[in-house]
Coordinates of C-alpha atoms in Angstrom, one line a residue:
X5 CA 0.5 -23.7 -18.6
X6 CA 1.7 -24.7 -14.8
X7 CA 1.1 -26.8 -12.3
X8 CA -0.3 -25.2 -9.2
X9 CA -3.5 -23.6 -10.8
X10 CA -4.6 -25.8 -13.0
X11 CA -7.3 -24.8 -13.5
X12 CA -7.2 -21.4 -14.0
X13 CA -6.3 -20.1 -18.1
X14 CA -4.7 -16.9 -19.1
X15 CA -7.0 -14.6 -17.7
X16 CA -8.1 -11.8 -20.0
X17 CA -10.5 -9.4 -20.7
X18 CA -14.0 -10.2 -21.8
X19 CA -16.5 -7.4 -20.9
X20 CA -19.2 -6.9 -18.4
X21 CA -21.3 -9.7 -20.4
X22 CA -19.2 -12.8 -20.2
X23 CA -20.0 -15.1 -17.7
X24 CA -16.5 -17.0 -17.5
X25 CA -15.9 -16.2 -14.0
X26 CA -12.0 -16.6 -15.1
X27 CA -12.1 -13.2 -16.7
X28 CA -11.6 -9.4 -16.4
X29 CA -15.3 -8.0 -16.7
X30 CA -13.9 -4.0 -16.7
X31 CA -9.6 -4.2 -16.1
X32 CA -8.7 -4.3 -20.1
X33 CA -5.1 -3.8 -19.8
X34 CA -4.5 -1.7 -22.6
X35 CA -7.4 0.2 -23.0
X36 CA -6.3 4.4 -23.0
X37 CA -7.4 6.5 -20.0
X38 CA -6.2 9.4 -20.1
X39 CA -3.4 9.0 -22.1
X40 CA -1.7 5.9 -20.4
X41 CA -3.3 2.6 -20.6
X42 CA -5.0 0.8 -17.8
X43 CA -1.7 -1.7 -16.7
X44 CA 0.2 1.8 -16.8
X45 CA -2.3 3.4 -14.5
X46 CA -3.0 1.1 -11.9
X47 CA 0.6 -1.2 -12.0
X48 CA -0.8 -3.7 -10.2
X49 CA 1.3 -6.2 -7.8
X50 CA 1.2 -9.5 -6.1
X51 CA 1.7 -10.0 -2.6
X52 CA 4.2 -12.9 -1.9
X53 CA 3.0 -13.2 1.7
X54 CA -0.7 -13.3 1.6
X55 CA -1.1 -15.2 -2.1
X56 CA 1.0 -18.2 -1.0
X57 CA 2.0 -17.9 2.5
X58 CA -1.0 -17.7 4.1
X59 CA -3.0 -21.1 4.8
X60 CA -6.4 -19.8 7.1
X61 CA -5.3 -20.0 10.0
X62 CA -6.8 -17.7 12.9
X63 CA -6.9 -17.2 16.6
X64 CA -9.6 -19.3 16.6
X65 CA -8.5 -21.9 14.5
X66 CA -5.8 -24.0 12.6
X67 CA -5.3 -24.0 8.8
X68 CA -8.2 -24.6 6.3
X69 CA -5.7 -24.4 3.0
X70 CA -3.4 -27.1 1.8
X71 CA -2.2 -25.7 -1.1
X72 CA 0.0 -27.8 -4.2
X73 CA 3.3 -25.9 -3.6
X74 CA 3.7 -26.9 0.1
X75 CA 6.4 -29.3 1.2
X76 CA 8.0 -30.6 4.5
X77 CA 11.6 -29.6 3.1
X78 CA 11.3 -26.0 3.6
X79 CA 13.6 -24.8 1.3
X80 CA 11.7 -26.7 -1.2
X81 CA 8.7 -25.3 -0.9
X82 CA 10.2 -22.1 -1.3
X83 CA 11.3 -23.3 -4.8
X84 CA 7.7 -24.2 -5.4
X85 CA 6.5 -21.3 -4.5
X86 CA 8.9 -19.4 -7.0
X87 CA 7.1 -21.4 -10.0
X88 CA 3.8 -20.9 -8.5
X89 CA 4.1 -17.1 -8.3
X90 CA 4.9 -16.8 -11.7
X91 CA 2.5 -19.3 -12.9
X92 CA -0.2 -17.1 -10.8
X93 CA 1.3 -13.5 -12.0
X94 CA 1.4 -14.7 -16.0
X95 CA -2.5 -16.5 -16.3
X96 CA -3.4 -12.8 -14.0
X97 CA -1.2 -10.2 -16.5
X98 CA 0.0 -9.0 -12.7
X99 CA 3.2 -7.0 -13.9
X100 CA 4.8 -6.7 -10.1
X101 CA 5.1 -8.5 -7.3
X102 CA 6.2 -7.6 -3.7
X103 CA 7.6 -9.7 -0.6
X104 CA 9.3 -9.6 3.1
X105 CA 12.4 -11.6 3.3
X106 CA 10.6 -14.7 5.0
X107 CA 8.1 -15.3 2.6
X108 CA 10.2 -15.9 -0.2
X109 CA 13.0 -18.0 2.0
X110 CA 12.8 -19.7 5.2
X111 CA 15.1 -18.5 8.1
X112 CA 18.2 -20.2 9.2
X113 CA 19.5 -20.7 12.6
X114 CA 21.4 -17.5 12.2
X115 CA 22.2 -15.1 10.5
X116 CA 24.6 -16.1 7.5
X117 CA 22.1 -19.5 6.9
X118 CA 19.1 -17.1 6.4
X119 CA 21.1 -15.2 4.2
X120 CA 22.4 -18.4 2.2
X121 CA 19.0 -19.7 1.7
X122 CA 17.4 -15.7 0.1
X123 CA 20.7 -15.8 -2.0
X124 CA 19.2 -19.2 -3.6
X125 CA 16.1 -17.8 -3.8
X126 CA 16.5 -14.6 -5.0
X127 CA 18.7 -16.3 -7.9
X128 CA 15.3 -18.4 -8.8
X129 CA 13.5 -15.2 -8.4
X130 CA 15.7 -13.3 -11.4
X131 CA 15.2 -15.9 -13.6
X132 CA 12.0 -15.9 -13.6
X133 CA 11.8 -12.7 -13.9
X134 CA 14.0 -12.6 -17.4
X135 CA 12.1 -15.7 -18.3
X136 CA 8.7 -13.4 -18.5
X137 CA 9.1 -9.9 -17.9
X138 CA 7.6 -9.5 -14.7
X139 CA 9.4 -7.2 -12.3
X140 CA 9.9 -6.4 -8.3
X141 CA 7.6 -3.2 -7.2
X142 CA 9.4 -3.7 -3.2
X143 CA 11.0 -5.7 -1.1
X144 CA 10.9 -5.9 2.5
X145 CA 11.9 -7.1 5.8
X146 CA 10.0 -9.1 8.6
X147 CA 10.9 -7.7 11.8
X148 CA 8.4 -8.7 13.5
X149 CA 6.9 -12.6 13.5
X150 CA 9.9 -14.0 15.6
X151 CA 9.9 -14.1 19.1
X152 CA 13.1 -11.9 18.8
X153 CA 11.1 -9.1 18.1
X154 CA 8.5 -9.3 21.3
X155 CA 10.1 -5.9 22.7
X156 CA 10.3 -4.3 18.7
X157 CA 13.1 -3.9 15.9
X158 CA 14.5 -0.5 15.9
X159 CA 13.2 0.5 18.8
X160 CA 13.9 -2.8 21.3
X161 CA 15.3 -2.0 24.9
X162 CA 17.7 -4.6 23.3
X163 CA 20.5 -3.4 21.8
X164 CA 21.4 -6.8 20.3
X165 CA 18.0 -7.0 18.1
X166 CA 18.5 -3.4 16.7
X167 CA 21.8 -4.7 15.7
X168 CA 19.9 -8.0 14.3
X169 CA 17.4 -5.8 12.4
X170 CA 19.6 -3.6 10.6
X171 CA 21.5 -7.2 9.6
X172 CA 18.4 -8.3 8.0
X173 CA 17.0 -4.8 6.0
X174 CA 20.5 -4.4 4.8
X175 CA 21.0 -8.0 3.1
X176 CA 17.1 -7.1 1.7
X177 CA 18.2 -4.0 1.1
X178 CA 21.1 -6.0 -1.6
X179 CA 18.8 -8.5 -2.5
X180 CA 16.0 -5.5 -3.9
X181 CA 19.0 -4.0 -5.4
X182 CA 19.7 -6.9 -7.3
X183 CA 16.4 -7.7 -8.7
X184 CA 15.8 -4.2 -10.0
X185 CA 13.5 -3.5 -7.1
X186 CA 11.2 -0.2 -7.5
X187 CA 11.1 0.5 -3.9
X188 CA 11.8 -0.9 -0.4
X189 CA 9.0 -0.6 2.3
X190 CA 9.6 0.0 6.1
X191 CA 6.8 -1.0 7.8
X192 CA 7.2 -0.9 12.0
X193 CA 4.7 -3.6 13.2
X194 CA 6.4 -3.7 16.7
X195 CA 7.7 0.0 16.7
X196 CA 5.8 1.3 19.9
X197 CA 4.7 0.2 22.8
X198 CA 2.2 -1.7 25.1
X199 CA 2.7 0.2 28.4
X200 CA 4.6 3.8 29.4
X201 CA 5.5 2.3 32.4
X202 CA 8.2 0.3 31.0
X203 CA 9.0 2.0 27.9
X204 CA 11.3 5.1 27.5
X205 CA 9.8 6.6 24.3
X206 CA 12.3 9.6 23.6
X207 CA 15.7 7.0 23.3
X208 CA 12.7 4.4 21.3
X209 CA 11.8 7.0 19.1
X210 CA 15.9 8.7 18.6
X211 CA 16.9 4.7 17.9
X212 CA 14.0 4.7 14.8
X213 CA 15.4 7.7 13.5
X214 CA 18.9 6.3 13.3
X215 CA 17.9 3.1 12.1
X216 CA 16.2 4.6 9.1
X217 CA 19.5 7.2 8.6
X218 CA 21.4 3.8 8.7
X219 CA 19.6 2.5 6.0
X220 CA 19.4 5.7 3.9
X221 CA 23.2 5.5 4.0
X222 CA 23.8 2.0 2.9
X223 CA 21.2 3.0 0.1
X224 CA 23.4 5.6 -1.0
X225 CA 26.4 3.5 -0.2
X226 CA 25.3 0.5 -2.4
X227 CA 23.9 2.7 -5.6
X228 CA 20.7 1.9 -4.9
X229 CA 18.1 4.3 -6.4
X230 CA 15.0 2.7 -5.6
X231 CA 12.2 4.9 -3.5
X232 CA 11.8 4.6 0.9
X233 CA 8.4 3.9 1.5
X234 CA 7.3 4.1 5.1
X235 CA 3.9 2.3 5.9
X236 CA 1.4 3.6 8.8
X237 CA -0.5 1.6 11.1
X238 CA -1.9 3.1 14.4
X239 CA -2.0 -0.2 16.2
X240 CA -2.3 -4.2 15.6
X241 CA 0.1 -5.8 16.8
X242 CA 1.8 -3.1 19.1
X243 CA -1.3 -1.1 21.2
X244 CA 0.5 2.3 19.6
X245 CA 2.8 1.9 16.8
X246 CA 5.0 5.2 16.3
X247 CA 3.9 5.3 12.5
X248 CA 0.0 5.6 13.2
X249 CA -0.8 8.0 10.3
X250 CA 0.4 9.7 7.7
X251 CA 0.3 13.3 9.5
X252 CA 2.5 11.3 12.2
X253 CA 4.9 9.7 9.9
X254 CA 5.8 12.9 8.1
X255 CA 6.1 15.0 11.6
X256 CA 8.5 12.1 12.8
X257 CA 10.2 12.3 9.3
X258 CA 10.7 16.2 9.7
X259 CA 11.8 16.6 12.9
X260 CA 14.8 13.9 11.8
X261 CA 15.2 15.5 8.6
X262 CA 14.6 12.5 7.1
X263 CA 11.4 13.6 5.0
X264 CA 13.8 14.1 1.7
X265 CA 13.8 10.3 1.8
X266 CA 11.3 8.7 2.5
X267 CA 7.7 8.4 1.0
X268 CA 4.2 7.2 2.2
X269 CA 2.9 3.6 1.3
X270 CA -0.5 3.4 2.1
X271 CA -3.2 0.7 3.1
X272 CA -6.9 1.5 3.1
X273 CA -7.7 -0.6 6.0
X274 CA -4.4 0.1 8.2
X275 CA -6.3 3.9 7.2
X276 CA -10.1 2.9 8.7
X277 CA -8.1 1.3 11.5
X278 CA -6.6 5.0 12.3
X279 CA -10.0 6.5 12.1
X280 CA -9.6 7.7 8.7
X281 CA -10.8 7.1 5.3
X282 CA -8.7 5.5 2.7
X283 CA -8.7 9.0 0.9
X284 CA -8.0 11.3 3.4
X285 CA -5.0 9.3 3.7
X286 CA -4.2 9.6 0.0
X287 CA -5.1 13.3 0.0
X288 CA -3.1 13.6 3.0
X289 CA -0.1 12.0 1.7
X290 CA -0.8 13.7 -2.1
X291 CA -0.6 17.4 -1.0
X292 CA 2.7 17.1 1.3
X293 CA 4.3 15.5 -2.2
X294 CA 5.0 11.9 -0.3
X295 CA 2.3 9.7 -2.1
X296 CA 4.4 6.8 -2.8
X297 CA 3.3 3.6 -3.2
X298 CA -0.7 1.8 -2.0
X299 CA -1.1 -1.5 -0.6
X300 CA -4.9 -2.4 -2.0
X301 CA -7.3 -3.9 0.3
X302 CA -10.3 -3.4 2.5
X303 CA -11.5 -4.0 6.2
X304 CA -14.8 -5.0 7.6
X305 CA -16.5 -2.3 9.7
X306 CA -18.2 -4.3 11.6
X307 CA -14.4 -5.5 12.5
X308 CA -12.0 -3.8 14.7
X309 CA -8.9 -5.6 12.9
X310 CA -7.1 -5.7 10.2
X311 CA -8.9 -7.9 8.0
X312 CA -7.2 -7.4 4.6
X313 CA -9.7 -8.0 2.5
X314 CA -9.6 -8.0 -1.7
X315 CA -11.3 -4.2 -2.3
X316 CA -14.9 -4.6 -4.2
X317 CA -15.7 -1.6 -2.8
X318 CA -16.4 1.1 -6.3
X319 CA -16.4 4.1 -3.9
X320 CA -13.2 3.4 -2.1
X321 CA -11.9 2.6 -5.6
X322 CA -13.1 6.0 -7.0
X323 CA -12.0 8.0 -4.6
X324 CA -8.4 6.4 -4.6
X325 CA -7.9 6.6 -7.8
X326 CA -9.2 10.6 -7.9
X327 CA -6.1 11.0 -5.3
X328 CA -3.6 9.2 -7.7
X329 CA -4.7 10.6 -11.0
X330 CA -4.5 14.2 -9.3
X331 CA -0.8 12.8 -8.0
X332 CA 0.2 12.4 -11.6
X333 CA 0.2 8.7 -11.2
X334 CA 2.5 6.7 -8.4
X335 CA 5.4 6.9 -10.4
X336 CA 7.7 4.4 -9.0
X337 CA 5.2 3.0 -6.6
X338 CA 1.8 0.3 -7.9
X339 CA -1.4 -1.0 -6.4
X340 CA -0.1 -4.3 -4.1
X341 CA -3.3 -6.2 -2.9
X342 CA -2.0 -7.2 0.5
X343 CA -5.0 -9.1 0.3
X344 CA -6.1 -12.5 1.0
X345 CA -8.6 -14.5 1.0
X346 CA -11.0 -15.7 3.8
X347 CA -10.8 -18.2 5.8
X348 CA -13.6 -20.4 4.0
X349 CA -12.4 -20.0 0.7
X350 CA -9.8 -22.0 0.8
X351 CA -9.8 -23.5 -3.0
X352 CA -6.2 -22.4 -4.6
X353 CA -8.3 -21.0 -7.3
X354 CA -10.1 -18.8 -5.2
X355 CA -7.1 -17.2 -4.8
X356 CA -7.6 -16.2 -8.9
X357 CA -11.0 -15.2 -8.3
X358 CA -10.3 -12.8 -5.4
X359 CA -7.8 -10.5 -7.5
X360 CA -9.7 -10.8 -10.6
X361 CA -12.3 -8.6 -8.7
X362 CA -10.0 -6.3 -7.0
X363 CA -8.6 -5.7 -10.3
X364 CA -11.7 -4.8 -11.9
X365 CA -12.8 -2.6 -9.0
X366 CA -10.2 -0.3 -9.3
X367 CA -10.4 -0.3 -13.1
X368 CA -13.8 0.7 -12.2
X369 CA -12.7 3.0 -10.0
X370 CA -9.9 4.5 -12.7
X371 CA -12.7 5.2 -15.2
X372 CA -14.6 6.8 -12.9
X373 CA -12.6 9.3 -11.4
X374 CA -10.9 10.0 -14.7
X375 CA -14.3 11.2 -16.1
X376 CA -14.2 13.1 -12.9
X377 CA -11.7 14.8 -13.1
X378 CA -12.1 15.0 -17.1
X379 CA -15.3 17.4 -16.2
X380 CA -14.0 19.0 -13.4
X381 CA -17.8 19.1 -11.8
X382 CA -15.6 18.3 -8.6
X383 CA -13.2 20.7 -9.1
X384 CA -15.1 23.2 -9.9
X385 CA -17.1 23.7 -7.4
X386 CA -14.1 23.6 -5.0
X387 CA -12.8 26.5 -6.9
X388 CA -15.8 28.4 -6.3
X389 CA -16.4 27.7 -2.9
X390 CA -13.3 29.2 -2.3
X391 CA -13.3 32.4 -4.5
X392 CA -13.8 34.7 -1.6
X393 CA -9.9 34.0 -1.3
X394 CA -8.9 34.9 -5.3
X395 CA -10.1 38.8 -4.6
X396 CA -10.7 41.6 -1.8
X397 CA -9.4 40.7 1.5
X398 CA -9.4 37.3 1.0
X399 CA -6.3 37.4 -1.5
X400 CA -4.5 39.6 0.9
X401 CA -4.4 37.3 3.6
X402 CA -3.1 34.5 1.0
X403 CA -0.5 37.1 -0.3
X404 CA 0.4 37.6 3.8
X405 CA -0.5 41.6 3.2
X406 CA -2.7 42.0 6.1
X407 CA -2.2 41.3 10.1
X408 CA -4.6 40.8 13.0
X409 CA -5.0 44.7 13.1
X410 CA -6.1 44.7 9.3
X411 CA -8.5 42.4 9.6
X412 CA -10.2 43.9 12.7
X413 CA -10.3 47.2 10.8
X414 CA -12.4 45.2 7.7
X415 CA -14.4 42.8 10.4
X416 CA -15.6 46.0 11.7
X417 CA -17.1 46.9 8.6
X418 CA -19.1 44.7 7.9
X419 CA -22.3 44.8 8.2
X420 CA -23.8 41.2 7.2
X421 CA -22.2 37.8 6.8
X422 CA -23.3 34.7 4.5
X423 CA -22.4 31.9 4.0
X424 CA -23.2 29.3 1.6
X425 CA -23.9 25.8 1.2
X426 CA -21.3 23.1 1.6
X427 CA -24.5 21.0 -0.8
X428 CA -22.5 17.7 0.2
X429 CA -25.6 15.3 -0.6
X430 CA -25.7 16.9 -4.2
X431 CA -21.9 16.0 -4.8
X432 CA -22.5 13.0 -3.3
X433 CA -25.2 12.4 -5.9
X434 CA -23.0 13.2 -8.5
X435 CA -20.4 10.6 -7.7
X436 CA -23.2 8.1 -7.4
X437 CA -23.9 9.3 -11.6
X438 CA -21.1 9.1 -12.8
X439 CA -20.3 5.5 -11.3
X440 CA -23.9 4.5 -12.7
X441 CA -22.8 5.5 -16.3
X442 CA -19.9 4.3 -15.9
X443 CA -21.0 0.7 -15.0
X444 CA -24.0 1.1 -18.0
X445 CA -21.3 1.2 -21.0

């Protein structure tokens, strides 16, 4: 069944007791949660760039990987590639898969030869995908590994590259179009800036906005009706990138009226890297109705990079999946590990082992937080600490009846003030239980 991993069988479930490391210990595809089955829950994807672009190489030192599908003819490793995604996607059930525009074909010396070589590609690509069923969650575009792109995309002091850039997301743009693609993800690795001494901000940040109503319109223009995703990063490799977080995403959004478009795809470690938690991300994203899509990874904390690790982490897992299941699901949008391995494993089959155990975390993590939320021990006691706010004066400030002069006349009646415990250790405790019992079945 292929020729790139070998080695690796049609992965499948086997339950916390088998000892075939080449198997799903808690991600059982159809198994009911909640009404939807596991592959419907989580929807996860494949990452074209880290899976089989990447090869170990760091700052500190050259490649360690020299895997099967490589070849001097560049456009014929891109073929490989094709058949070894597949190969990889079918033996790992992985329903979706997601790429930039250079992963998937090389670039030309210009514009019209780049384009040539993704039409080639992309024609492979469909293929494959009729062959076995497995489908595109979102394309996007690299603006930001060629030398072009030292100064940015979008927001360049160079006119010339912002003309570039909107060449390239508009032929990705057709090409996601044309292989059914579920969504198309902006991400602005170079969209800030290094220094405000050289760096006029305002015209930077009125040239972003344009760019993404350019792209809105050739959406529209084109029929396609796939879902915006924009991706936040604080900083890495810009020093400030204009889409740090999610609360600055959606204020940029808003103030271009652009916010009907465009959703949130978000990455638990560009989230540490902001300062956040994965969650607060989520939640963030979840109650301003822009949850879109979540790039599945982890970073090291005893790292101030992004590391894109596979998640093994049951907490993180847990408490992402609580935001999703209370988001109704992602809809149109999947759990992408933009993952990859480290540097020293750098066997192609590692590559297998490393999602098997993302996937089972956040099957883990599913279970978990469905019982959770299946209890409401969570939710209920966030309904109570807030009661003072379903009666008294507490209801008529959230029904917008009372005024500063109100409330002074009320303050000044009372006569004692208590408060009560936040008891965050306890629910702390309680997550701990439930992931214990989980993991005992």
């Amino acid at each position: 069944m292929g020729k790139y991993f070998e080695n690796v069988q049609k992965v499948n479930y086997e339950g916390i007791n088998s000892t075939n490391m080449y198997s799903f210990k808690y991600y059982n595809p159809e198994e009911m949660i909640a009404g939807k089955s596991m592959k419907e829950h989580l929807r996860f994807a494949m990452s074209y760039w880290h899976t089989l672009c990447a090869t170990g190489n760091d700052p500190f030192g050259s490649a360690t990987m020299n895997r099967p599908w490589s070849n001097e003819d560049e456009m014929q490793e891109a073929r490989n590639k094709v058949e070894a995604a597949f190969e990889f996607m079918s033996k790992l059930q992985i329903p979706y898969f997601c790429f930039h525009d250079i992963d998937i074909a090389p670039e030309g010396k210009n514009i019209e030869e780049s384009n040539k070589n993704l039409d080639e590609i992309a024609s492979l690509l469909k293929e494959k995908m009729n062959e076995t069923g497995i489908k595109l969650l979102w394309g996007t575009t690299n603006l930001f590994s060629n030398p072009r792109f030292v100064h940015g995309a979008s927001t360049s002091c160079n006119a010339d590259i912002f003309a570039y850039s909107a060449a390239k997301v508009k032929k990705v743009l057709e090409i996601t179009k044309e292989l059914g693609g579920e969504n198309v993800v902006f991400w602005g690795g170079r969209e800030g800036y290094e220094t405000l001494l050289n760096t006029n901000m305002e015209l930077e940040l009125d040239n972003f906005a344009r760019f993404l109503q350019m792209a809105v319109d050739y959406k529209n223009k084109i029929g396609f009706e796939g879902q915006f995703l924009i991706e936040p990063k604080p900083m890495e490799p810009t020093k400030h990138q204009y889409d740090t977080d999610v609360s600055t995403v959606l204020a940029f959004l808003r103030k271009y009226n652009l916010d009907k478009d465009f959703k949130m795809n978000i990455e638990a470690n560009h989230a540490t890297l902001a300062g956040h938690t994965f969650e607060h991300e989520l939640h963030v994203a979840r109650i301003n109705g822009v949850l879109g899509s979540v790039d599945a990874n982890q970073g090291d904390p005893n790292l101030g990079w992004d590391t894109d690790q596979f998640p093994t982490d049951i907490y993180n897992a847990t408490y992402a999946m609580y935001e999703i299941l209370k988001n109704g699901g992602l809809h149109s949008g999947g759990l992408n590990f933009d993952s990859k391995v480290r540097r020293a494993s750098f066997e192609t089959e590692d590559l297998a082992l490393g999602y098997i155990s993302g996937m089972d975390t956040f099957a883990i993590g599913l279970k978990v937080a469905s019982k959770l939320l299946e209890d409401k021990v969570l939710e209920n006691f966030v309904e109570d600490r807030y009661s003072s706010y379903k009666s008294a004066i507490g209801k008529q400030i959230v029904n917008n009846e009372v005024g500063f002069e109100e409330l002074e006349k009320y303050a000044l009646t009372l006569t004692e003030i208590k408060n009560e415990s936040g008891r965050q250790e306890y629910l702390e405790g309680i997550v701990n239980n439930y992931i214990m019992k989980s993991n005992a079945k």
